Amino acid sequence: MLDVMYFAWVRERIGLPKERVETQAATVMDLVDELRGREERYAAAFADLSALKVAVDQELAEFDAPLKGVREVAFFPPMTGG
Amino acid sequence: MLDVMYFAWVRERIGLPKERVETQAATVMDLVDELRGREERYAAAFADLSALKVAVDQELAEFDAPLKGVREVAFFPPMTGG
Amino acid sequence: MAVRVQEEAFDAGAELNAFSKTGTDVGGIVSFTGLVRDVAGGLDVMEIEHYPAMTERAIAGIVSEAQARWSLADVLVIHRFGKLRAGETIMMVATASKHRADAFAAADFLMDYLKSRAPFWKKETTGEGAAWVESKAEDEDALKRW
Amino acid sequence: MAVRVQEEAFDAGAELNAFSKTGTDVGGIVSFTGLVRDVAGGLDVMEIEHYPAMTERAIAGIVSEAQARWSLADVLVIHRFGKLRAGETIMMVATASKHRADAFAAADFLMDYLKSRAPFWKKETTGEGAAWVESKAEDEDALKRW
């Protein structure tokens, strides 16, 4: 079980900020592929991964990061702080 | 007639902040040579010109700057503002 | 070192004055204050979303990196989230150092990293609708300076 | 643009806040505050001498140069003279710009030039006597960055 979080337009496109996902995905990319297969709104949100960033357990990570032992994955567009 | 001004340790070494000088000096360097010839305290203040800066009419200048038409010359060590 | 992530407005001048009482071996303090700019058409509101579980930790990591690179007596970061209007203060960074070069470099570095590596997202609403502020290639490029 | 050369203390935070109300096209404000550092043996007093007829003009020239190089909405320079104690604020520079890079570069530039080209001289008095602060080769070298 993973907590999956969405921020900014990813959250808006998918329509929720957070969900619990039952998955055996080995990497972030595997998780993305599972989510894409669910519904059109997920496919739309994950259409262009170059426009997205991912954090694994609250640390920025790459899409090939492993999910073993991970509790929280977050997807969002590039940050615009400052 | 020139107003000659001294700041920081140049002022302290010469013993006054400002004086009117009657001179025909053509350049700042000529003026320095005249002042050096006056008294030991001037010679001491102008002993090492690499430790001094000069302003002509309130603008930083070089020691070979001409004095024609000039009203005020100031001598001082490198600035330490900020 | 202090990091504050908050919804409430803050008084940048009062923060600067408090931060400046940081010890007698400090020769210079650099501050950066980020303000909400108005946009074409008139900004109704800027809404800043963030990732609470990650934000303070990400900022603290950036501050630690700055402290490792430069000699800093103290660092302050305040960043707001929620709804802001044009002219309001979004955030502030301050660095205190014995020598000005360290304070300047560290503040500049902190801003570059907060811009692209702290989990905040800005959405601007004008009379023409709402749009998420897009990150700029130049902001990502700025990180390569360090 | 404002340049003030004064003997009286000033409130850097209040100045920053007043300066920050500079218009709605300003996205970032950088400030530098210079403080009197304590020295080995304990500083009794720092005395700052300046060249009144030249000072404001020299600073205005430096500010004009910064305005020519970067896109600045506003610039503030305040520099004190007279007697100061450890911890007191000597001077402050603030720059306002649409984008942070201009504000940072201009403030850094202004400090480098004020340090070596504005006619101020500092004298420190401690229990061991009085000495003029010497300019540093690195301060002159810093000008070559620009």
Tab-separated table of C-alpha atoms in Angstrom:
chain	number	residue	atom	x	y	z
A	1	MET	CA	0.000	0.000	0.000
A	2	LEU	CA	1.289	3.388	-1.053
A	3	ASP	CA	0.117	6.920	-0.371
A	4	VAL	CA	0.127	8.651	-3.741
A	5	MET	CA	-0.108	12.448	-3.755
A	6	TYR	CA	-0.786	14.918	-6.544
A	7	PHE	CA	-0.049	18.635	-6.589
A	8	ALA	CA	-0.890	21.668	-8.736
A	9	TRP	CA	-2.328	20.808	-12.178
A	10	VAL	CA	-1.638	17.105	-11.658
A	11	ARG	CA	-4.012	17.233	-8.685
A	12	GLU	CA	-6.575	19.182	-10.711
A	13	ARG	CA	-6.356	16.861	-13.696
A	14	ILE	CA	-6.698	13.695	-11.647
A	15	GLY	CA	-9.290	15.312	-9.429
A	16	LEU	CA	-7.946	14.389	-6.014
A	17	PRO	CA	-4.997	15.371	-3.836
A	18	LYS	CA	-4.169	11.968	-2.409
A	19	GLU	CA	-5.142	8.319	-2.556
A	20	ARG	CA	-4.100	4.937	-1.155
A	21	VAL	CA	-2.937	2.634	-3.944
A	22	GLU	CA	-2.676	-1.128	-3.716
A	23	THR	CA	0.240	-1.964	-5.990
A	24	GLN	CA	3.090	-4.365	-6.610
A	25	ALA	CA	4.884	-1.854	-8.822
A	26	ALA	CA	8.650	-2.220	-8.538
A	27	THR	CA	9.511	1.314	-9.663
A	28	VAL	CA	7.883	4.717	-9.965
A	29	MET	CA	7.611	4.121	-13.715
A	30	ASP	CA	5.716	0.877	-13.137
A	31	LEU	CA	3.335	2.759	-10.847
A	32	VAL	CA	2.841	5.445	-13.507
A	33	ASP	CA	1.986	2.757	-16.064
A	34	GLU	CA	-0.554	1.195	-13.717
A	35	LEU	CA	-2.181	4.553	-13.044
A	36	ARG	CA	-2.256	5.416	-16.764
A	37	GLY	CA	-4.222	2.219	-17.390
A	38	ARG	CA	-6.927	3.131	-14.884
A	39	GLU	CA	-8.840	6.000	-16.445
A	40	GLU	CA	-8.526	8.731	-19.025
A	41	ARG	CA	-7.874	11.438	-16.382
A	42	TYR	CA	-4.775	9.543	-15.203
A	43	ALA	CA	-3.598	8.991	-18.773
A	44	ALA	CA	-4.005	12.741	-19.371
A	45	ALA	CA	-2.097	13.697	-16.211
A	46	PHE	CA	0.788	11.368	-17.018
A	47	ALA	CA	0.799	11.991	-20.802
A	48	ASP	CA	4.092	13.905	-20.797
A	49	LEU	CA	6.468	12.768	-18.076
A	50	SER	CA	9.038	15.393	-19.074
A	51	ALA	CA	6.583	17.929	-17.606
A	52	LEU	CA	6.430	16.079	-14.274
A	53	LYS	CA	8.582	15.555	-11.239
A	54	VAL	CA	8.321	12.863	-8.616
A	55	ALA	CA	9.189	12.703	-4.916
A	56	VAL	CA	9.632	9.383	-3.115
A	57	ASP	CA	9.118	9.561	0.638
A	58	GLN	CA	9.361	13.359	0.370
A	59	GLU	CA	12.660	13.434	-1.503
A	60	LEU	CA	12.973	14.329	-5.182
A	61	ALA	CA	13.648	11.161	-7.193
A	62	GLU	CA	13.829	9.815	-10.735
A	63	PHE	CA	11.130	7.816	-12.485
A	64	ASP	CA	13.255	4.679	-12.324
A	65	ALA	CA	13.469	4.865	-8.506
A	66	PRO	CA	12.541	1.571	-6.775
A	67	LEU	CA	9.441	1.460	-4.586
A	68	LYS	CA	10.515	-1.278	-2.190
A	69	GLY	CA	9.909	-0.050	1.366
A	70	VAL	CA	8.488	3.255	0.115
A	71	ARG	CA	5.406	4.710	1.840
A	72	GLU	CA	4.649	7.857	-0.125
A	73	VAL	CA	5.026	8.909	-3.754
A	74	ALA	CA	4.122	12.382	-5.005
A	75	PHE	CA	3.697	13.662	-8.566
A	76	PHE	CA	3.792	17.336	-9.499
A	77	PRO	CA	4.953	19.817	-12.148
A	78	PRO	CA	8.329	21.579	-11.758
A	79	MET	CA	8.315	23.737	-8.637
A	80	THR	CA	7.813	27.479	-8.798
A	81	GLY	CA	8.844	28.663	-5.356
A	82	GLY	CA	10.613	31.859	-4.362
B	1	MET	CA	44.845	79.432	-5.633
B	2	LEU	CA	43.766	75.898	-4.809
B	3	ASP	CA	41.826	74.382	-1.936
B	4	VAL	CA	43.824	71.353	-0.845
B	5	MET	CA	42.085	68.851	1.416
B	6	TYR	CA	43.414	65.947	3.442
B	7	PHE	CA	41.482	62.991	4.836
B	8	ALA	CA	42.072	60.121	7.283
B	9	TRP	CA	45.723	59.538	8.177
B	10	VAL	CA	46.898	62.058	5.570
B	11	ARG	CA	44.956	64.719	7.495
B	12	GLU	CA	46.386	63.498	10.794
B	13	ARG	CA	49.967	63.373	9.507
B	14	ILE	CA	49.830	66.854	7.973
B	15	GLY	CA	47.867	68.164	10.929
B	16	LEU	CA	45.088	69.989	9.138
B	17	PRO	CA	42.011	69.102	7.079
B	18	LYS	CA	42.224	71.828	4.479
B	19	GLU	CA	44.337	74.739	3.321
B	20	ARG	CA	44.504	77.323	0.553
B	21	VAL	CA	47.642	76.847	-1.510
B	22	GLU	CA	49.177	79.460	-3.815
B	23	THR	CA	50.735	77.420	-6.607
B	24	GLN	CA	51.660	77.391	-10.274
B	25	ALA	CA	51.872	73.573	-10.310
B	26	ALA	CA	50.805	72.201	-13.678
B	27	THR	CA	49.846	68.732	-12.442
B	28	VAL	CA	48.900	66.995	-9.209
B	29	MET	CA	52.408	65.511	-9.132
B	30	ASP	CA	53.964	68.985	-9.339
B	31	LEU	CA	51.766	70.050	-6.408
B	32	VAL	CA	52.847	66.991	-4.410
B	33	ASP	CA	56.500	67.867	-5.037
B	34	GLU	CA	55.930	71.445	-3.857
B	35	LEU	CA	54.179	70.248	-0.697
B	36	ARG	CA	56.890	67.665	0.010
B	37	GLY	CA	59.448	70.454	-0.055
B	38	ARG	CA	57.639	72.488	2.591
B	39	GLU	CA	58.066	70.595	5.837
B	40	GLU	CA	58.847	67.151	7.169
B	41	ARG	CA	55.173	66.392	7.956
B	42	TYR	CA	54.277	66.879	4.279
B	43	ALA	CA	57.237	64.777	3.161
B	44	ALA	CA	56.067	62.058	5.559
B	45	ALA	CA	52.465	62.187	4.349
B	46	PHE	CA	53.515	61.996	0.689
B	47	ALA	CA	56.377	59.507	1.195
B	48	ASP	CA	54.613	56.623	-0.537
B	49	LEU	CA	52.233	57.725	-3.268
B	50	SER	CA	51.167	54.146	-3.940
B	51	ALA	CA	49.381	54.363	-0.578
B	52	LEU	CA	47.489	57.503	-1.621
B	53	LYS	CA	44.630	58.495	-3.860
B	54	VAL	CA	43.763	61.910	-5.217
B	55	ALA	CA	40.537	63.606	-6.210
B	56	VAL	CA	40.468	66.669	-8.465
B	57	ASP	CA	37.362	68.807	-8.114
B	58	GLN	CA	35.721	65.903	-6.237
B	59	GLU	CA	36.399	63.291	-8.891
B	60	LEU	CA	38.976	60.518	-8.499
B	61	ALA	CA	42.002	61.312	-10.669
B	62	GLU	CA	45.566	60.235	-11.411
B	63	PHE	CA	48.682	61.956	-10.129
B	64	ASP	CA	49.502	63.203	-13.620
B	65	ALA	CA	46.148	65.034	-13.872
B	66	PRO	CA	46.496	68.679	-14.988
B	67	LEU	CA	45.527	71.441	-12.531
B	68	LYS	CA	44.542	74.119	-15.041
B	69	GLY	CA	41.141	75.477	-14.019
B	70	VAL	CA	40.968	73.195	-10.984
B	71	ARG	CA	39.635	74.589	-7.668
B	72	GLU	CA	39.981	71.704	-5.236
B	73	VAL	CA	42.440	68.831	-4.815
B	74	ALA	CA	42.074	66.181	-2.109
B	75	PHE	CA	44.561	63.570	-0.898
B	76	PHE	CA	43.571	60.469	1.047
B	77	PRO	CA	44.302	56.773	1.539
B	78	PRO	CA	42.231	54.151	-0.349
B	79	MET	CA	38.606	54.370	0.679
B	80	THR	CA	37.087	51.935	3.154
B	81	GLY	CA	33.352	52.485	2.752
B	82	GLY	CA	30.566	49.981	2.944
C	1	MET	CA	19.049	28.893	11.400
C	2	ALA	CA	15.305	29.300	11.088
C	3	VAL	CA	12.885	28.035	8.424
C	4	ARG	CA	9.236	29.070	8.566
C	5	VAL	CA	6.513	27.980	6.163
C	6	GLN	CA	3.320	29.819	6.935
C	7	GLU	CA	0.060	31.135	5.564
C	8	GLU	CA	0.054	34.420	7.502
C	9	ALA	CA	1.630	37.615	6.233
C	10	PHE	CA	4.893	38.671	7.890
C	11	ASP	CA	6.730	41.957	8.359
C	12	ALA	CA	9.955	41.689	6.319
C	13	GLY	CA	11.468	44.785	7.958
C	14	ALA	CA	10.833	43.509	11.477
C	15	GLU	CA	12.286	40.135	10.473
C	16	LEU	CA	15.376	41.833	9.048
C	17	ASN	CA	15.887	43.832	12.232
C	18	ALA	CA	15.475	40.795	14.481
C	19	PHE	CA	17.819	38.774	12.266
C	20	SER	CA	20.432	41.554	12.365
C	21	LYS	CA	20.893	41.128	16.130
C	22	THR	CA	22.826	38.013	15.348
C	23	GLY	CA	26.158	38.664	17.053
C	24	THR	CA	29.088	41.060	16.920
C	25	ASP	CA	31.184	39.073	14.447
C	26	VAL	CA	28.730	39.696	11.629
C	27	GLY	CA	29.765	42.367	9.130
C	28	GLY	CA	27.060	42.007	6.530
C	29	ILE	CA	23.503	40.839	6.058
C	30	VAL	CA	21.899	40.174	2.706
C	31	SER	CA	18.159	39.818	2.372
C	32	PHE	CA	15.954	38.920	-0.541
C	33	THR	CA	12.234	39.646	-0.451
C	34	GLY	CA	9.972	38.156	-3.101
C	35	LEU	CA	6.823	40.107	-3.954
C	36	VAL	CA	3.703	39.162	-5.887
C	37	ARG	CA	3.940	40.970	-9.218
C	38	ASP	CA	0.866	42.212	-10.957
C	39	VAL	CA	0.239	40.703	-14.388
C	40	ALA	CA	-1.341	41.846	-17.649
C	41	GLY	CA	-5.086	42.021	-17.151
C	42	GLY	CA	-4.740	42.529	-13.398
C	43	LEU	CA	-4.041	39.822	-10.844
C	44	ASP	CA	-7.045	38.906	-8.717
C	45	VAL	CA	-5.165	36.431	-6.575
C	46	MET	CA	-2.038	34.298	-6.506
C	47	GLU	CA	-2.538	30.985	-4.771
C	48	ILE	CA	0.495	29.112	-3.537
C	49	GLU	CA	0.153	25.378	-2.968
C	50	HIS	CA	2.840	23.367	-1.219
C	51	TYR	CA	3.648	19.837	-0.039
C	52	PRO	CA	3.599	20.215	3.747
C	53	ALA	CA	5.350	16.947	4.617
C	54	MET	CA	8.238	17.836	2.324
C	55	THR	CA	8.543	21.632	2.351
C	56	GLU	CA	10.426	22.400	5.571
C	57	ARG	CA	12.708	19.431	5.106
C	58	ALA	CA	13.524	20.404	1.508
C	59	ILE	CA	14.284	23.990	2.559
C	60	ALA	CA	16.409	22.836	5.490
C	61	GLY	CA	18.407	20.683	3.067
C	62	ILE	CA	19.032	23.668	0.808
C	63	VAL	CA	20.080	25.773	3.808
C	64	SER	CA	22.475	23.043	4.986
C	65	GLU	CA	24.069	22.983	1.558
C	66	ALA	CA	24.563	26.764	1.719
C	67	GLN	CA	26.065	26.493	5.210
C	68	ALA	CA	28.510	23.869	3.939
C	69	ARG	CA	29.609	26.055	1.043
C	70	TRP	CA	29.926	29.437	2.734
C	71	SER	CA	30.819	30.798	6.139
C	72	LEU	CA	27.462	31.896	7.534
C	73	ALA	CA	26.649	33.086	11.027
C	74	ASP	CA	22.922	32.644	10.462
C	75	VAL	CA	20.272	31.965	7.820
C	76	LEU	CA	16.563	32.778	7.762
C	77	VAL	CA	13.978	31.501	5.287
C	78	ILE	CA	10.283	32.403	5.454
C	79	HIS	CA	7.912	31.225	2.717
C	80	ARG	CA	4.179	31.738	2.585
C	81	PHE	CA	1.471	29.612	1.039
C	82	GLY	CA	-2.229	30.265	0.445
C	83	LYS	CA	-3.847	33.285	-1.211
C	84	LEU	CA	-1.848	36.450	-1.892
C	85	ARG	CA	-2.569	39.707	-3.707
C	86	ALA	CA	-0.305	41.818	-5.947
C	87	GLY	CA	2.345	43.631	-3.906
C	88	GLU	CA	2.245	41.196	-0.994
C	89	THR	CA	5.436	39.586	0.271
C	90	ILE	CA	5.659	35.925	-0.734
C	91	MET	CA	8.900	34.998	0.948
C	92	MET	CA	12.184	36.196	2.330
C	93	VAL	CA	15.695	34.886	2.693
C	94	ALA	CA	18.387	36.461	4.869
C	95	THR	CA	22.029	35.496	5.354
C	96	ALA	CA	24.490	36.850	7.918
C	97	SER	CA	28.238	36.570	7.524
C	98	LYS	CA	31.514	38.079	8.638
C	99	HIS	CA	32.247	39.110	5.058
C	100	ARG	CA	29.803	40.329	2.454
C	101	ALA	CA	30.871	37.951	-0.331
C	102	ASP	CA	29.652	34.917	1.623
C	103	ALA	CA	26.348	36.557	2.493
C	104	PHE	CA	25.694	37.561	-1.129
C	105	ALA	CA	26.644	34.216	-2.670
C	106	ALA	CA	24.623	32.228	-0.128
C	107	ALA	CA	21.470	34.344	-0.548
C	108	ASP	CA	21.722	34.095	-4.339
C	109	PHE	CA	22.231	30.313	-4.110
C	110	LEU	CA	19.321	29.885	-1.692
C	111	MET	CA	16.991	31.761	-4.024
C	112	ASP	CA	18.008	29.695	-7.047
C	113	TYR	CA	17.356	26.469	-5.162
C	114	LEU	CA	14.154	27.583	-3.432
C	115	LYS	CA	12.816	28.581	-6.844
C	116	SER	CA	13.254	25.149	-8.425
C	117	ARG	CA	13.706	22.643	-5.584
C	118	ALA	CA	11.309	23.642	-2.804
C	119	PRO	CA	7.833	22.129	-3.344
C	120	PHE	CA	5.737	25.227	-4.010
C	121	TRP	CA	3.454	25.866	-6.980
C	122	LYS	CA	1.890	29.190	-7.902
C	123	LYS	CA	-1.432	29.725	-9.615
C	124	GLU	CA	-2.465	33.133	-10.899
C	125	THR	CA	-6.084	34.138	-11.339
C	126	THR	CA	-6.933	37.167	-13.485
C	127	GLY	CA	-10.126	38.379	-15.167
C	128	GLU	CA	-9.261	35.941	-17.968
C	129	GLY	CA	-9.110	32.858	-15.761
C	130	ALA	CA	-6.632	30.856	-13.731
C	131	ALA	CA	-3.278	29.447	-14.827
C	132	TRP	CA	-0.417	27.691	-13.083
C	133	VAL	CA	2.837	29.637	-13.264
C	134	GLU	CA	5.234	27.643	-15.427
C	135	SER	CA	8.806	27.072	-14.390
C	136	LYS	CA	11.335	28.737	-16.652
C	137	ALA	CA	14.254	27.067	-18.379
C	138	GLU	CA	16.426	29.905	-17.034
C	139	ASP	CA	15.529	28.949	-13.455
C	140	GLU	CA	16.728	25.400	-14.014
C	141	ASP	CA	19.816	26.716	-15.803
C	142	ALA	CA	20.564	28.997	-12.841
C	143	LEU	CA	21.291	25.913	-10.709
C	144	LYS	CA	24.242	25.089	-12.929
C	145	ARG	CA	26.034	28.185	-11.690
C	146	TRP	CA	26.713	26.524	-8.332
D	1	MET	CA	16.549	56.506	-6.490
D	2	ALA	CA	17.579	57.843	-3.102
D	3	VAL	CA	21.031	58.431	-1.641
D	4	ARG	CA	21.382	59.545	1.971
D	5	VAL	CA	24.621	60.286	3.791
D	6	GLN	CA	23.918	60.946	7.440
D	7	GLU	CA	25.292	60.852	10.958
D	8	GLU	CA	22.089	59.621	12.637
D	9	ALA	CA	21.231	55.984	13.087
D	10	PHE	CA	18.491	54.595	10.846
D	11	ASP	CA	16.061	51.690	11.058
D	12	ALA	CA	17.053	49.238	8.305
D	13	GLY	CA	13.820	47.254	8.639
D	14	ALA	CA	11.644	50.338	8.316
D	15	GLU	CA	13.707	51.444	5.321
D	16	LEU	CA	13.290	48.028	3.695
D	17	ASN	CA	9.537	48.116	4.203
D	18	ALA	CA	9.202	51.645	2.804
D	19	PHE	CA	11.413	50.710	-0.156
D	20	SER	CA	9.331	47.600	-0.841
D	21	LYS	CA	6.269	49.714	-1.640
D	22	THR	CA	7.893	50.537	-4.918
D	23	GLY	CA	5.303	49.405	-7.432
D	24	THR	CA	3.497	46.298	-8.616
D	25	ASP	CA	5.984	45.330	-11.319
D	26	VAL	CA	8.689	44.526	-8.779
D	27	GLY	CA	9.225	40.840	-8.088
D	28	GLY	CA	12.296	40.966	-5.897
D	29	ILE	CA	14.163	43.213	-3.514
D	30	VAL	CA	17.722	42.625	-2.369
D	31	SER	CA	19.146	44.488	0.603
D	32	PHE	CA	22.595	44.574	2.097
D	33	THR	CA	23.125	45.906	5.610
D	34	GLY	CA	26.659	46.584	6.826
D	35	LEU	CA	27.253	46.259	10.571
D	36	VAL	CA	30.158	47.366	12.773
D	37	ARG	CA	32.028	44.198	13.690
D	38	ASP	CA	33.701	43.869	17.034
D	39	VAL	CA	37.476	43.371	16.917
D	40	ALA	CA	40.070	41.546	19.000
D	41	GLY	CA	40.532	43.480	22.228
D	42	GLY	CA	37.061	44.993	22.027
D	43	LEU	CA	36.019	47.922	19.869
D	44	ASP	CA	35.455	51.134	21.793
D	45	VAL	CA	34.353	53.111	18.781
D	46	MET	CA	34.487	53.136	14.997
D	47	GLU	CA	34.737	56.609	13.539
D	48	ILE	CA	33.793	57.120	9.915
D	49	GLU	CA	35.168	60.178	8.148
D	50	HIS	CA	33.980	61.242	4.734
D	51	TYR	CA	34.446	63.946	2.090
D	52	PRO	CA	31.112	65.743	2.148
D	53	ALA	CA	31.482	67.648	-1.127
D	54	MET	CA	32.245	64.420	-2.964
D	55	THR	CA	30.311	61.668	-1.183
D	56	GLU	CA	26.764	61.951	-2.485
D	57	ARG	CA	27.972	62.679	-5.984
D	58	ALA	CA	30.318	59.677	-5.970
D	59	ILE	CA	27.534	57.387	-4.724
D	60	ALA	CA	25.057	58.765	-7.279
D	61	GLY	CA	27.616	58.005	-10.001
D	62	ILE	CA	27.922	54.408	-8.801
D	63	VAL	CA	24.126	54.072	-8.692
D	64	SER	CA	23.823	55.460	-12.237
D	65	GLU	CA	26.307	52.891	-13.440
D	66	ALA	CA	24.246	50.111	-11.806
D	67	GLN	CA	21.051	51.466	-13.393
D	68	ALA	CA	22.732	51.436	-16.793
D	69	ARG	CA	23.837	47.826	-16.380
D	70	TRP	CA	20.719	46.245	-14.916
D	71	SER	CA	16.989	46.726	-15.114
D	72	LEU	CA	16.162	48.310	-11.760
D	73	ALA	CA	12.866	49.760	-10.601
D	74	ASP	CA	14.519	51.545	-7.673
D	75	VAL	CA	17.750	51.858	-5.694
D	76	LEU	CA	18.377	53.032	-2.130
D	77	VAL	CA	21.744	53.811	-0.536
D	78	ILE	CA	22.132	55.036	3.055
D	79	HIS	CA	25.620	55.500	4.533
D	80	ARG	CA	26.447	56.855	7.961
D	81	PHE	CA	29.471	58.802	9.151
D	82	GLY	CA	30.616	59.765	12.648
D	83	LYS	CA	30.994	57.562	15.705
D	84	LEU	CA	29.529	54.047	15.774
D	85	ARG	CA	29.679	51.151	18.233
D	86	ALA	CA	29.960	47.399	17.580
D	87	GLY	CA	26.704	45.987	16.231
D	88	GLU	CA	25.448	49.297	14.867
D	89	THR	CA	24.311	49.571	11.267
D	90	ILE	CA	26.833	51.458	9.120
D	91	MET	CA	25.040	51.461	5.836
D	92	MET	CA	22.464	49.818	3.649
D	93	VAL	CA	21.849	49.234	-0.025
D	94	ALA	CA	18.586	48.042	-1.528
D	95	THR	CA	17.684	47.240	-5.128
D	96	ALA	CA	14.259	46.500	-6.597
D	97	SER	CA	13.744	44.713	-9.872
D	98	LYS	CA	11.251	42.723	-11.877
D	99	HIS	CA	13.567	39.697	-11.766
D	100	ARG	CA	15.807	38.595	-8.924
D	101	ALA	CA	19.002	38.234	-10.962
D	102	ASP	CA	19.125	41.971	-11.678
D	103	ALA	CA	18.464	42.888	-8.043
D	104	PHE	CA	21.201	40.544	-6.782
D	105	ALA	CA	23.830	41.581	-9.317
D	106	ALA	CA	23.176	45.294	-8.819
D	107	ALA	CA	23.339	45.115	-5.003
D	108	ASP	CA	26.576	43.115	-5.161
D	109	PHE	CA	28.050	45.608	-7.658
D	110	LEU	CA	26.972	48.612	-5.564
D	111	MET	CA	28.642	47.159	-2.472
D	112	ASP	CA	31.908	46.486	-4.290
D	113	TYR	CA	32.023	50.040	-5.598
D	114	LEU	CA	30.879	51.722	-2.386
D	115	LYS	CA	33.617	49.832	-0.564
D	116	SER	CA	36.460	51.151	-2.709
D	117	ARG	CA	35.149	54.188	-4.580
D	118	ALA	CA	32.964	56.151	-2.159
D	119	PRO	CA	35.039	58.570	-0.030
D	120	PHE	CA	34.675	57.064	3.430
D	121	TRP	CA	37.444	56.109	5.833
D	122	LYS	CA	37.057	54.055	9.002
D	123	LYS	CA	39.113	54.358	12.161
D	124	GLU	CA	38.843	51.773	14.927
D	125	THR	CA	39.665	52.568	18.536
D	126	THR	CA	40.250	49.711	20.975
D	127	GLY	CA	41.939	49.481	24.381
D	128	GLU	CA	45.210	49.260	22.482
D	129	GLY	CA	44.784	52.522	20.592
D	130	ALA	CA	43.400	53.802	17.328
D	131	ALA	CA	44.106	52.597	13.801
D	132	TRP	CA	42.722	53.383	10.363
D	133	VAL	CA	41.122	50.389	8.700
D	134	GLU	CA	43.252	49.458	5.711
D	135	SER	CA	41.747	48.709	2.349
D	136	LYS	CA	42.174	45.117	1.227
D	137	ALA	CA	43.661	43.940	-2.055
D	138	GLU	CA	40.623	41.682	-2.406
D	139	ASP	CA	38.302	44.703	-2.313
D	140	GLU	CA	40.160	46.294	-5.223
D	141	ASP	CA	40.226	42.940	-7.016
D	142	ALA	CA	36.459	42.599	-6.555
D	143	LEU	CA	35.951	45.544	-8.926
D	144	LYS	CA	37.435	43.523	-11.775
D	145	ARG	CA	34.455	41.167	-11.651
D	146	TRP	CA	32.246	43.794	-13.266
